XYZ file of C-alpha atoms in Angstrom:
718
model
C 93.705 77.065 68.414
C 94.571 74.562 71.200
C 92.509 72.362 72.457
C 93.777 71.025 76.438
C 92.982 68.619 78.820
C 93.099 68.029 82.458
C 92.405 64.926 84.453
C 90.690 64.734 87.586
C 93.339 62.400 90.452
C 92.206 59.093 89.917
C 92.835 56.684 92.828
C 93.878 52.693 92.622
C 93.022 51.576 96.057
C 95.828 49.202 95.281
C 99.443 49.748 95.680
C 101.859 51.352 93.277
C 103.854 48.019 92.340
C 100.712 45.793 91.951
C 99.412 49.192 89.494
C 102.734 48.923 87.582
C 102.482 44.817 87.615
C 98.969 44.933 85.994
C 100.402 47.991 83.441
C 102.886 46.643 82.301
C 100.903 43.799 80.399
C 100.040 46.355 78.194
C 102.920 45.848 76.079
C 103.776 45.211 73.318
C 99.966 45.772 72.017
C 96.489 45.645 74.041
C 93.741 43.621 72.617
C 91.380 46.034 74.885
C 92.449 49.134 72.371
C 91.930 48.216 69.245
C 93.464 51.317 67.854
C 96.568 50.147 69.433
C 97.904 48.284 66.647
C 101.859 47.686 67.973
C 104.934 49.221 69.494
C 108.715 48.644 69.076
C 110.912 49.744 71.598
C 113.441 52.168 70.501
C 115.679 53.350 73.326
C 116.373 52.039 77.443
C 118.028 52.629 80.088
C 118.022 50.553 83.814
C 120.367 51.790 86.420
C 122.930 49.689 88.070
C 120.751 49.284 91.579
C 117.343 48.583 89.290
C 116.009 51.804 90.826
C 115.766 53.602 87.486
C 114.144 52.408 84.030
C 113.591 54.306 81.449
C 111.895 52.961 78.184
C 111.222 54.736 75.078
C 108.663 53.605 72.593
C 107.479 53.917 68.913
C 103.500 53.624 69.108
C 101.435 52.023 65.800
C 98.033 53.154 66.277
C 95.029 52.430 63.374
C 93.162 56.102 64.218
C 89.406 55.493 63.400
C 88.994 57.812 60.682
C 87.122 58.379 57.010
C 89.058 56.775 54.651
C 89.101 59.540 52.094
C 91.280 61.770 54.594
C 93.391 58.920 55.120
C 93.604 58.674 51.567
C 94.756 62.431 51.179
C 96.601 62.467 53.884
C 98.786 59.512 52.354
C 98.746 57.079 55.718
C 97.260 53.912 56.928
C 98.768 54.550 60.593
C 99.744 56.937 62.898
C 103.096 56.613 65.277
C 103.451 58.315 68.230
C 106.866 58.363 70.937
C 106.278 57.579 74.179
C 108.952 57.914 77.148
C 108.164 56.281 80.678
C 110.466 56.870 82.964
C 109.890 54.614 86.409
C 111.494 55.453 89.478
C 111.467 52.552 92.220
C 112.705 54.368 94.699
C 110.410 57.125 94.736
C 107.206 54.959 93.759
C 106.761 57.404 90.689
C 106.190 57.005 87.002
C 106.221 59.972 84.543
C 104.711 59.230 80.823
C 105.838 61.881 77.906
C 104.089 60.955 74.574
C 104.390 62.922 71.751
C 103.283 62.296 67.765
C 105.734 61.864 64.989
C 103.268 61.690 62.687
C 102.204 64.813 60.843
C 104.498 66.456 63.635
C 104.910 69.573 61.213
C 101.332 69.960 60.766
C 99.961 68.808 64.141
C 101.038 68.978 67.683
C 100.419 67.005 69.995
C 101.595 66.103 73.628
C 100.615 64.146 76.731
C 102.205 63.786 80.232
C 100.759 61.254 82.959
C 102.206 60.220 85.875
C 101.203 57.814 89.024
C 102.896 58.529 92.316
C 101.624 57.111 95.640
C 98.959 58.729 97.404
C 100.240 61.122 100.005
C 97.784 59.588 102.735
C 98.131 55.802 101.811
C 100.956 54.591 100.612
C 98.760 51.433 99.586
C 97.185 53.627 96.851
C 97.986 54.828 93.775
C 96.976 58.450 92.592
C 96.989 58.954 88.587
C 97.009 62.389 86.391
C 96.710 63.323 83.033
C 97.163 66.252 80.608
C 97.244 67.271 77.073
C 97.492 69.448 74.107
C 96.525 69.432 70.680
C 97.574 72.030 68.442
C 96.643 71.694 64.932
C 98.820 74.103 62.642
C 97.072 72.853 59.347
C 95.677 69.482 57.604
C 95.276 70.146 53.760
C 91.909 72.445 54.643
C 90.318 69.568 57.193
C 91.664 71.069 60.313
C 88.098 70.831 62.182
C 87.505 68.074 60.695
C 90.882 66.381 62.383
C 90.688 68.401 65.654
C 86.805 66.917 66.009
C 88.076 63.320 65.284
C 91.046 63.806 67.314
C 88.767 64.817 70.667
C 86.349 62.190 69.696
C 89.259 58.959 70.004
C 90.935 60.601 72.834
C 87.807 60.996 75.462
C 86.482 57.471 73.629
C 90.004 55.859 75.048
C 89.930 57.992 78.078
C 86.735 56.176 78.564
C 87.619 52.791 77.258
C 90.832 53.028 79.635
C 88.881 52.489 82.932
C 88.091 49.064 82.317
C 92.113 48.676 81.846
C 93.914 48.291 85.023
C 90.597 46.340 87.050
C 91.009 44.178 83.787
C 94.683 42.973 84.301
C 94.696 43.447 88.004
C 91.681 40.462 87.789
C 94.104 38.689 85.553
C 96.984 38.879 88.181
C 94.427 37.938 90.494
C 93.680 34.549 88.766
C 96.998 33.935 88.919
C 97.172 33.963 92.241
C 99.217 37.502 92.305
C 97.531 39.771 95.029
C 101.243 41.507 96.270
C 104.280 42.743 94.849
C 106.943 43.490 96.707
C 108.776 46.758 96.622
C 111.961 47.794 95.345
C 115.069 47.810 98.237
C 118.340 48.060 97.033
C 120.469 45.118 96.146
C 122.654 45.603 99.207
C 119.421 45.084 101.469
C 117.720 41.913 99.583
C 118.161 38.440 100.401
C 119.743 36.762 97.709
C 115.956 35.097 97.163
C 114.532 37.195 96.700
C 116.564 39.167 94.880
C 116.800 36.768 91.900
C 112.878 36.055 92.605
C 111.892 39.242 91.997
C 114.190 40.132 88.735
C 112.742 37.292 87.483
C 109.491 37.990 88.341
C 109.289 41.965 87.045
C 109.304 43.919 84.172
C 109.736 46.992 82.402
C 107.083 49.701 83.406
C 105.703 51.175 80.099
C 102.332 53.466 79.295
C 99.833 53.575 76.389
C 99.687 56.970 74.669
C 95.822 56.799 74.768
C 94.855 54.922 77.787
C 93.791 56.555 80.950
C 93.347 54.460 84.175
C 90.217 55.144 86.405
C 89.474 54.772 89.806
C 86.570 51.908 89.123
C 88.055 48.595 90.983
C 86.521 46.087 92.369
C 86.081 46.415 96.027
C 86.728 43.680 98.498
C 89.774 42.233 96.297
C 92.046 42.931 99.340
C 90.779 44.309 102.246
C 94.402 45.462 103.423
C 94.597 47.495 99.898
C 91.523 49.039 100.862
C 92.125 49.736 103.753
C 88.821 49.129 105.036
C 87.916 45.609 106.792
C 84.240 45.760 105.522
C 85.471 46.688 101.878
C 82.892 49.336 101.408
C 84.284 52.504 99.465
C 85.604 54.998 100.661
C 85.794 58.749 99.899
C 88.831 59.537 99.124
C 89.906 63.100 100.349
C 93.476 64.899 100.855
C 94.154 64.509 97.408
C 97.642 66.426 96.156
C 97.658 70.143 96.565
C 94.087 70.224 96.910
C 93.188 68.745 93.194
C 89.714 67.331 92.784
C 90.205 63.422 92.290
C 87.311 61.039 90.458
C 85.491 59.798 93.505
C 84.967 62.741 94.682
C 83.581 64.338 91.268
C 81.368 60.779 91.166
C 80.161 61.277 94.455
C 79.352 65.289 94.883
C 79.328 66.279 91.377
C 77.726 64.012 89.256
C 78.626 62.227 86.093
C 80.767 64.119 83.541
C 82.387 63.188 80.970
C 86.145 63.709 80.590
C 86.328 66.656 78.532
C 84.428 68.662 81.266
C 86.171 67.251 84.067
C 89.200 68.557 82.286
C 86.893 72.464 82.415
C 86.396 72.100 85.631
C 89.726 71.419 86.704
C 91.207 74.168 83.992
C 88.638 76.754 85.499
C 89.296 76.386 89.172
C 93.498 75.675 88.553
C 92.701 79.333 87.018
C 90.851 80.291 90.249
C 92.923 79.106 92.603
C 95.881 80.978 91.413
C 93.782 84.706 90.470
C 91.231 84.302 93.714
C 93.507 82.472 96.294
C 91.396 81.582 99.747
C 88.522 82.917 98.048
C 86.959 80.966 95.419
C 83.550 79.597 95.013
C 82.375 75.590 95.911
C 83.573 73.297 93.589
C 79.827 72.684 92.611
C 78.534 76.459 92.478
C 82.064 76.981 89.004
C 80.596 73.361 87.710
C 76.897 75.816 87.409
C 78.408 78.644 85.802
C 80.240 76.160 83.197
C 76.706 74.315 82.758
C 75.453 78.131 81.860
C 77.715 78.329 79.164
C 78.192 74.547 77.557
C 81.285 74.254 79.125
C 83.239 77.178 77.060
C 85.558 77.793 80.047
C 86.181 81.989 78.737
C 82.644 82.746 78.834
C 82.105 80.756 82.298
C 85.011 82.502 84.232
C 83.814 86.080 82.491
C 79.920 85.429 83.872
C 81.498 84.379 87.255
C 84.196 86.782 87.652
C 81.537 89.415 87.210
C 79.627 88.039 89.856
C 82.161 87.344 92.841
C 82.919 90.815 91.948
C 79.156 91.597 92.374
C 79.094 89.439 95.399
C 82.430 90.817 97.414
C 80.844 94.442 96.567
C 77.179 93.609 97.760
C 78.566 90.868 100.691
C 76.463 88.878 99.586
C 77.616 85.749 100.569
C 76.758 87.560 104.493
C 73.215 87.895 103.795
C 71.657 84.832 105.746
C 73.348 85.973 108.565
C 73.608 89.815 108.619
C 70.159 90.659 107.252
C 67.004 90.133 108.542
C 63.780 90.444 106.412
C 61.085 93.121 107.569
C 57.796 91.876 109.205
C 56.028 93.390 106.135
C 57.949 90.655 103.922
C 57.391 87.986 106.836
C 53.862 88.645 106.526
C 53.074 89.204 103.314
C 55.280 87.603 101.053
C 53.364 84.089 99.782
C 56.500 81.943 99.214
C 58.543 79.576 101.875
C 60.751 75.885 101.355
C 58.403 72.823 101.431
C 60.384 69.728 102.124
C 61.947 68.119 98.413
C 60.713 66.332 95.045
C 60.828 63.101 93.925
C 64.500 64.044 93.233
C 65.719 65.097 96.441
C 65.712 68.575 95.389
C 64.578 71.240 97.667
C 61.143 72.634 96.900
C 60.091 76.026 97.290
C 56.497 76.862 96.942
C 55.593 80.306 96.066
C 51.775 81.218 96.018
C 52.215 84.177 93.726
C 48.079 84.937 92.227
C 47.637 85.559 96.546
C 50.338 87.803 96.781
C 50.549 92.197 96.550
C 52.742 92.271 94.326
C 51.855 96.359 94.349
C 51.731 96.437 97.741
C 54.584 94.969 98.673
C 56.642 97.173 96.314
C 54.867 100.414 97.728
C 55.758 99.319 101.562
C 58.826 98.178 100.655
C 61.041 99.240 97.128
C 62.470 96.730 94.434
C 65.695 96.716 96.399
C 64.230 95.261 99.764
C 62.259 93.188 97.477
C 65.696 91.827 95.653
C 67.681 91.355 98.437
C 64.487 89.132 99.872
C 64.676 87.134 96.586
C 68.974 86.838 96.907
C 68.272 85.399 100.938
C 66.243 82.879 99.073
C 68.865 81.547 96.467
C 71.419 81.580 99.293
C 69.343 79.669 101.413
C 68.256 77.471 98.362
C 72.139 76.396 97.588
C 72.801 75.622 101.726
C 69.945 73.042 101.244
C 71.360 71.580 97.993
C 74.478 71.071 99.752
C 72.929 68.992 102.604
C 70.145 67.324 100.687
C 73.758 66.138 98.524
C 74.527 64.602 102.020
C 71.399 63.410 102.950
C 70.689 61.639 99.919
C 74.354 60.340 98.982
C 73.796 62.170 95.662
C 74.891 65.210 93.690
C 71.808 67.643 94.502
C 72.657 70.888 93.222
C 69.010 72.773 92.054
C 66.200 73.366 93.475
C 62.453 72.544 92.872
C 60.272 75.526 92.304
C 56.280 75.194 93.160
C 54.256 78.939 91.773
C 50.095 78.358 92.048
C 49.175 81.348 89.983
C 45.383 81.131 90.989
C 44.434 84.238 91.785
C 46.406 86.748 89.352
C 44.694 88.838 87.487
C 45.287 92.454 86.011
C 47.007 93.818 89.464
C 49.663 92.045 89.135
C 50.878 93.560 85.745
C 51.243 96.589 87.497
C 54.124 97.835 85.457
C 56.500 98.874 88.844
C 55.814 95.675 89.982
C 56.500 93.833 87.030
C 59.629 95.923 86.315
C 60.448 94.501 89.898
C 60.189 91.154 88.276
C 62.298 91.752 85.948
C 65.131 93.257 87.527
C 65.013 90.485 89.862
C 65.301 87.860 87.171
C 68.005 89.363 85.410
C 70.424 89.443 88.578
C 69.281 85.815 89.879
C 70.614 84.743 86.461
C 73.680 86.688 86.162
C 74.738 85.039 89.045
C 72.959 82.169 90.040
C 72.915 80.102 86.976
C 71.709 76.642 86.830
C 70.418 76.459 89.960
C 66.431 75.872 88.865
C 66.118 72.202 88.372
C 62.301 72.380 87.547
C 59.597 75.082 87.891
C 55.814 73.750 87.802
C 53.481 76.859 87.008
C 50.029 75.403 88.421
C 46.595 76.775 88.204
C 47.642 79.347 85.588
C 44.937 81.948 84.582
C 43.913 83.375 81.022
C 45.849 86.272 82.206
C 48.946 84.543 82.060
C 50.300 84.823 78.709
C 50.018 88.416 78.532
C 52.705 88.045 81.720
C 54.431 85.426 79.971
C 55.412 87.529 77.643
C 56.605 90.103 79.614
C 59.049 88.448 81.048
C 59.913 85.332 78.259
C 62.833 87.307 77.091
C 64.694 87.793 79.947
C 64.844 84.221 80.796
C 67.630 82.132 79.149
C 66.489 79.386 76.757
C 68.234 76.558 79.046
C 65.650 77.569 82.254
C 62.728 77.693 80.306
C 62.925 74.134 79.442
C 62.787 73.650 82.335
C 58.985 74.928 82.757
C 55.928 73.088 82.856
C 52.783 74.960 82.846
C 49.402 73.713 83.825
C 46.075 75.311 83.635
C 43.534 74.711 85.295
C 42.757 71.382 87.570
C 45.301 69.795 84.688
C 47.937 69.191 87.118
C 46.272 66.581 89.044
C 45.684 64.358 85.706
C 48.782 62.236 84.032
C 51.705 64.102 83.586
C 50.596 66.133 86.496
C 51.876 66.902 90.157
C 52.390 63.423 91.611
C 55.171 62.696 88.863
C 57.736 65.341 90.283
C 56.363 65.301 94.267
C 55.158 62.504 96.226
C 51.936 62.213 97.404
C 52.794 62.877 100.580
C 54.009 66.687 100.836
C 51.138 67.681 98.367
C 50.444 71.226 99.335
C 47.109 71.349 101.656
C 45.998 74.314 99.063
C 46.287 72.119 96.328
C 43.826 69.512 97.542
C 47.127 67.308 98.938
C 47.317 66.261 102.530
C 50.695 68.109 103.865
C 49.690 71.286 105.809
C 52.052 74.688 104.100
C 53.670 76.982 106.255
C 53.575 79.238 103.762
C 51.987 82.604 104.235
C 48.587 83.198 102.490
C 49.668 86.604 101.416
C 46.817 89.277 100.646
C 46.431 92.461 100.371
C 49.421 94.875 101.931
C 47.386 97.840 104.373
C 47.515 101.283 102.495
C 48.893 102.749 106.098
C 51.929 100.745 105.084
C 53.123 101.811 101.796
C 55.727 104.749 102.032
C 56.631 107.985 100.054
C 58.869 107.732 96.789
C 61.490 110.214 98.366
C 61.011 107.399 101.420
C 61.931 104.282 98.906
C 64.276 105.903 97.286
C 66.828 106.290 100.577
C 65.505 103.391 101.873
C 67.011 101.904 98.464
C 70.011 103.497 98.679
C 70.853 102.205 101.754
C 70.595 99.177 101.112
C 73.114 99.029 98.420
C 75.494 101.331 99.475
C 75.764 99.060 102.882
C 79.101 98.069 101.625
C 82.743 98.650 102.956
C 83.815 98.302 99.100
C 84.155 102.029 96.742
C 84.431 101.519 92.682
C 86.554 104.253 90.752
C 87.455 104.544 87.352
C 90.994 104.616 85.667
C 91.253 106.289 82.555
C 94.621 106.215 80.191
C 96.578 109.011 81.314
C 94.311 109.497 84.861
C 94.415 107.409 87.408
C 92.562 106.819 90.649
C 94.264 108.060 93.512
C 93.734 107.670 97.638
C 95.432 109.871 100.421
C 95.934 108.478 103.431
C 97.639 110.562 106.554
C 99.364 108.467 108.706
C 100.682 109.860 112.302
C 102.376 106.802 113.873
C 105.485 105.290 112.394
C 105.021 101.696 111.868
C 100.704 101.469 111.675
C 99.945 99.357 108.713
C 97.908 100.361 105.958
C 95.822 97.333 104.018
C 94.213 97.055 100.737
C 92.113 94.845 99.237
C 90.602 95.765 95.111
C 89.226 93.646 91.997
C 90.321 94.666 88.683
C 86.759 94.750 87.395
C 87.129 95.786 83.814
C 91.426 96.342 82.236
C 94.618 95.737 83.176
C 96.044 98.555 85.708
C 99.349 99.180 87.759
C 99.332 99.899 91.475
C 101.470 101.938 93.372
C 102.377 103.496 96.455
C 103.609 106.724 97.554
C 104.603 108.591 100.296
C 105.400 112.386 100.828
C 105.899 114.869 103.423
C 103.534 117.626 102.264
C 99.828 116.955 101.298
C 98.271 116.762 98.018
C 95.980 119.824 97.189
C 92.370 119.011 97.293
C 91.502 116.099 94.527
C 89.730 116.653 91.355
C 87.293 115.363 90.349
C 87.279 113.426 86.936
C 86.562 116.079 84.304
C 85.210 112.703 81.988
C 81.691 113.018 83.925
C 80.396 111.271 80.985
C 82.797 108.006 81.960
C 81.997 108.325 85.541
C 81.138 103.932 86.139
C 77.126 103.500 87.921
C 77.784 101.611 91.036
C 77.981 103.448 93.723
C 80.828 105.728 94.403
C 82.411 105.277 90.842
C 84.765 108.533 90.913
C 88.309 109.333 89.138
C 90.489 111.310 91.611
C 94.115 112.699 91.012
C 96.211 114.069 93.989
C 99.602 114.217 92.621
C 100.042 117.467 91.297
C 101.521 117.325 87.339
C 104.494 119.871 88.892
C 105.502 117.414 91.000
C 108.504 115.194 90.686
C 109.586 111.753 91.804
C 112.209 111.704 94.351
C 111.947 115.112 95.023
C 108.000 115.810 96.299
C 106.846 112.198 96.943
C 108.421 108.874 96.760
C 107.703 105.576 95.703
C 107.526 103.095 98.394
C 106.563 99.833 96.809
C 107.367 98.349 93.545
C 104.794 98.723 90.901
C 102.256 95.698 90.747
C 100.577 94.987 87.190
C 97.499 93.362 88.091
C 95.123 91.534 85.270
C 91.589 91.844 84.528
C 89.738 89.597 87.110
C 92.311 89.184 89.713
C 91.316 89.936 93.053
C 94.811 91.610 95.480
C 95.429 91.976 99.172
C 98.380 93.487 100.727
C 99.511 95.195 103.349
C 102.691 98.081 103.859
C 103.862 99.031 107.403
C 104.783 102.154 107.006
C 108.581 103.609 108.121
C 107.209 107.447 108.342
C 104.414 109.723 109.522
C 103.496 111.843 106.632
C 100.680 111.021 103.527
C 100.594 108.220 101.692
C 98.910 107.898 98.571
C 97.580 104.951 96.636
C 97.050 104.511 93.272
C 95.820 102.745 90.410
C 96.543 103.558 86.888
C 95.980 102.308 83.361
C 98.615 99.507 82.742
C 100.061 100.313 78.530
C 101.065 97.168 76.930
C 104.443 97.372 76.307
C 106.206 97.230 72.359
C 107.986 94.257 71.179
C 112.088 94.655 72.486
C 113.224 94.103 68.846
C 110.729 96.901 67.041
C 109.146 99.615 67.731
C 105.770 98.146 66.166
C 103.135 96.616 69.047
C 102.762 92.533 68.835
C 99.692 90.914 67.851
C 99.016 89.901 70.955
C 99.586 93.263 72.512
C 97.026 95.289 70.251
C 94.164 92.206 70.559
C 94.823 92.803 74.411
C 94.530 96.610 74.007
C 91.149 96.247 72.019
C 89.634 94.260 75.155
C 89.592 97.755 77.183
C 87.288 100.109 75.888
C 87.753 103.828 75.380
C 91.243 102.966 77.365
C 88.857 102.790 80.723
C 89.587 100.207 83.482
C 87.400 99.616 86.382
C 88.333 98.991 90.093
C 86.303 98.032 93.349
C 88.956 98.164 96.888
C 88.501 98.790 99.797
C 91.443 100.305 102.047
C 91.645 100.649 105.981
C 94.704 101.339 108.255
C 95.644 99.456 111.779
C 97.326 101.532 114.540
C 100.316 100.855 116.083
C 98.958 100.279 119.075
C 97.172 97.264 117.570
C 100.080 95.990 115.101
C 102.528 96.278 117.905
C 105.482 96.468 115.799
C 104.964 92.791 114.663
C 103.458 91.433 111.639
C 101.736 88.506 113.004
C 99.905 90.296 114.952
C 97.600 91.552 112.169
C 96.329 87.766 112.659
C 94.893 89.118 115.895
C 94.066 92.806 115.484
C 90.781 94.298 116.240
C 90.673 94.801 112.417
C 88.132 92.824 110.354
C 89.849 93.485 107.306
C 93.410 91.841 109.006
C 92.992 87.991 108.201
C 93.463 88.993 104.857
C 97.249 89.694 105.615
C 98.208 87.276 108.136
C 100.847 85.928 106.267
C 102.605 89.243 106.007
C 105.950 89.238 107.381
C 108.353 92.519 108.199
C 111.732 92.686 106.651
C 115.170 92.808 108.844
C 116.502 95.392 106.866
C 113.766 98.157 106.425
C 110.634 99.196 108.440
C 108.398 98.871 105.731
C 106.840 95.945 103.630
C 104.459 94.579 101.715
C 102.525 91.534 100.841
C 100.119 90.897 97.905
C 97.982 87.792 97.181
C 96.092 87.667 94.664
C 92.466 86.115 95.689
């Protein structure tokens, strides 16, 4: 397996030339890097005007590995070849490095780049990426991989001090400014002689990563701030993450954790353009899966699809809780804990869970809990700004005084378990601490029922107090300031959380009413779901009366790979046939499989293709539009994607076989929404989609029309 590393953008608040001057002092060897023994120049090129300088070195490294492993490998040192390309005109330095030792067994590649900050020409940016692929190593592949990753991350951390050390050394020598490169014809003769004497070839160590941590105030000119105070850096190249931002808003991460965050974020930008979650939310999914990118990506894609289908992003703005919840749900937000986390208080013992379920139903309770979690995310963002440090979770205080067997009513427990399941899947790592107070003797029964559904990482955050133990050492005062302890816990602060109480039976509703209400809640979505099988595509029919109308679509590929097609026919297809494989229908609302194109129809005679087929991979979100050229019937088709066989042989490739195994029973799932924008709204210009009355139109704002045809489309994987 190939191990990869991608650094954040590290910003030096010093000019490029000064960074290069400090950087050059690391060769031929660097005492700050004990493993970097020596280096020899094996090749060098310099342009006539001095703007381009390419230097290639052979670097000797003493890897910290077990003596037995070195003896088996038959080497004491390993060698790397490093090529540095300095362009003084463009103010860039590109570094490429690879291992020479054991290159047939182990492949290590590293790429680094120094550039000028896009918004401040007196600052310098640094980026680094690397890959490690161990083919074989005398049966010690796993050991070598661990040693290599340990050495690499250690040197990244050590490298954070290198540039600062040499910048300080230059300052002690009185060098605080290095002039920029100029063409020889424009330089004064005195400057040419002095600069040529002071400048050295630039070079970079294979194993070192500079850091943004500089001594603020060394140069108010370089800092761009009269006070010399640290400033948050914004506008890094191509919307990349920089190290200062990560530390300020996301917390202290190891180099490999930073790399996982950046790589997952890049993948989301490629497949979910314009719709990616916030960085702190991506980080929550990574933490929930111990920074395993593949596992985190899987659960996050499922969560994004779930949020989109049920419009969870808009729940705070569009959904008003029923009055019954506002009166009898004994929970609410109450200041913050000592760590700055938002504090949610839940008086579960005073809450009539049976009455709430009978009056509202399971789905309304779930939606209310979702709104609480969405509010928690918003409060975390606010507290991050208020306290000046990353806050990504909240604390929950649960008071169980009054808990009895009534709370173990089976439908109520079932609703609780479902809520836990949904929250665990879609809001990972949002619970920083759970304080359970005044647990009665019936609590172990409830805990036995719900604990199997709670993640191990979450369970470790639970603190349980029986009776009045919370008032003693290690109790509530260790986590919450005395001034904000609620009054019902013998504190001084008035708590505005509703007191709960029994829900009047006059508010109870029949099972039929609750079922209809539940269905209404979870079908309030513009999206439909469909199953796609091998040999059984899903098709929808759109009738167009006026030419130059616009068909828009937005769909997610929830499972498997599909091919998306658009066809036109002058005659209407027969009535849709429901999929005969009823057992394969998906469980989400609207799950179906409809086929419209008759098997006797011939492409080119009975219907025609108006867009090139689009292959869409699992997890992708696709938006697009098509400007109709003719009236008639348009068919949008989602078809199972068959993996192509290798061109040189009839046998399928190993990758194709493995990919096909991921699609269980040759079944795919899509969630889609389509809309037709009338020609009177469209007015013949693709740019008018932006101002159209359609609520879906912003997804097609970038569409352009073709001058050769009235038919055009835009596909945006977002």
